[in-house]
């Protein structure tokens, strides 16, 4: 490995960051000292996993008003925590954050990287980022953006993540020399605002020494990764109503959708009526919901029953007045919002038995 000395090579990043840094509600004014509120750093880092800065800002502000300390978050009701996270997605992060807050409230903050990494939900990257930004530890936090920046600077071929250990060893002395919090955030900022997949090299403080730029190889470093296959399905999203109550799936204990209430769904198969729902339903215009591995063509439908109906297994009747307080994912929030607006005209006579028997047969919903 014949890489240049990191403290000298990365030195222009520190004054550049002091000049261009964005004011963010979790960012400390003094980057030389430990952060006055490590909990704010922890919350922001968990929220920023998979979510853009601009989206996180209002959530972070509301969250800190509602749960201003680890102890307040640890003592909060789980439904209230999920509700406050509603709209950020990847709800597992909210549960991890609450669990980590519980450990910190009981035992205090860990005193080393190993202790931080043992907190629920903190992988090696988040633990290192919290260590550097909250506590000024020289712990290299390399996320996808940082790997892209370093691969270009050092003109690395292949996937830079396979060189993670070498890159962490290389960066660590620069953190110690230039300030762990400052340099960590400078690398993040460069990756997020300048050295993006289509970089603005003209604005880069490291342009004169960037290996990929000098060699004219910016477009090929790092190499494009193959995208996961996306499965497309069509489904009916059902608001089944009787006596001012709605049928819902209560939250699962584990998995991606743990903690969230969900409307029942039926996947449309080749045997279903072409182009439309079964009779007896009101509907609204549909939309496409995109997840990492799945694209759903969603048709939101409302079925009103004359009288109460025995619950299908795994479903529960919930009063209309309680719907607004239930934590739901984005797709299900959307149907909840639609229930406040009139749908299309009912289609023919209802056949609830046939539909609900399919909900029973369907078992666990697809989501
Ligand atoms: S010069 Fe361009 S490619 Fe190199 S680090 Fe700067 S922005 Fe990225």
Tab-separated table of N, CA and C and ligand atoms in Angstrom, residues 149 152-153 190 194-195 199-201 204 206-207 210 213 218, ligand 1:
chain	number	residue	atom	x	y	z
A	149	UNK	N	-15.677	8.597	-1.977
A	149	UNK	CA	-14.698	9.686	-1.974
A	149	UNK	C	-13.281	9.124	-1.902
A	152	UNK	N	-11.991	7.381	-5.032
A	152	UNK	CA	-11.587	8.313	-6.092
A	152	UNK	C	-10.273	9.006	-5.739
A	153	UNK	N	-10.177	9.454	-4.491
A	153	UNK	CA	-8.944	10.163	-4.095
A	153	UNK	C	-7.718	9.282	-4.294
A	190	UNK	N	-18.465	16.255	2.036
A	190	UNK	CA	-17.906	16.205	0.685
A	190	UNK	C	-18.636	15.150	-0.147
A	194	UNK	N	-20.505	17.301	-2.885
A	194	UNK	CA	-19.549	17.572	-3.974
A	194	UNK	C	-19.149	16.291	-4.706
A	195	UNK	N	-18.616	15.335	-3.966
A	195	UNK	CA	-18.168	14.091	-4.597
A	195	UNK	C	-19.322	13.094	-4.634
A	199	UNK	N	-19.859	13.874	-9.704
A	199	UNK	CA	-19.212	14.855	-8.829
A	199	UNK	C	-19.021	16.218	-9.468
A	200	UNK	N	-18.947	17.230	-8.590
A	200	UNK	CA	-18.657	18.595	-9.036
A	200	UNK	C	-17.202	18.875	-8.688
A	201	UNK	N	-16.278	18.322	-9.448
A	201	UNK	CA	-14.844	18.403	-9.112
A	201	UNK	C	-14.355	19.850	-9.066
A	204	UNK	N	-14.244	21.043	-5.565
A	204	UNK	CA	-13.662	20.118	-4.583
A	204	UNK	C	-12.344	20.657	-4.023
A	206	UNK	N	-10.033	19.016	-2.778
A	206	UNK	CA	-8.964	18.032	-2.958
A	206	UNK	C	-8.707	17.741	-4.438
A	207	UNK	N	-9.254	18.580	-5.301
A	207	UNK	CA	-9.182	18.291	-6.741
A	207	UNK	C	-7.748	18.171	-7.243
A	210	UNK	N	-6.557	14.548	-6.302
A	210	UNK	CA	-7.467	13.400	-6.455
A	210	UNK	C	-6.970	12.500	-7.595
A	213	UNK	N	-9.412	11.976	-10.580
A	213	UNK	CA	-9.569	13.161	-11.434
A	213	UNK	C	-8.329	13.369	-12.298
A	218	UNK	N	-12.716	9.440	-13.158
A	218	UNK	CA	-13.768	9.688	-12.164
A	218	UNK	C	-15.028	8.880	-12.475
B	1	LIG	S1	-11.853	15.810	-7.418
B	1	LIG	FE1	-13.854	15.123	-8.002
B	1	LIG	S2	-13.764	12.886	-7.889
B	1	LIG	FE2	-11.999	13.679	-6.786
B	1	LIG	S3	-12.668	13.741	-4.651
B	1	LIG	FE3	-13.030	15.773	-5.542
B	1	LIG	S4	-15.149	15.683	-6.275
B	1	LIG	FE4	-14.489	13.584	-5.908
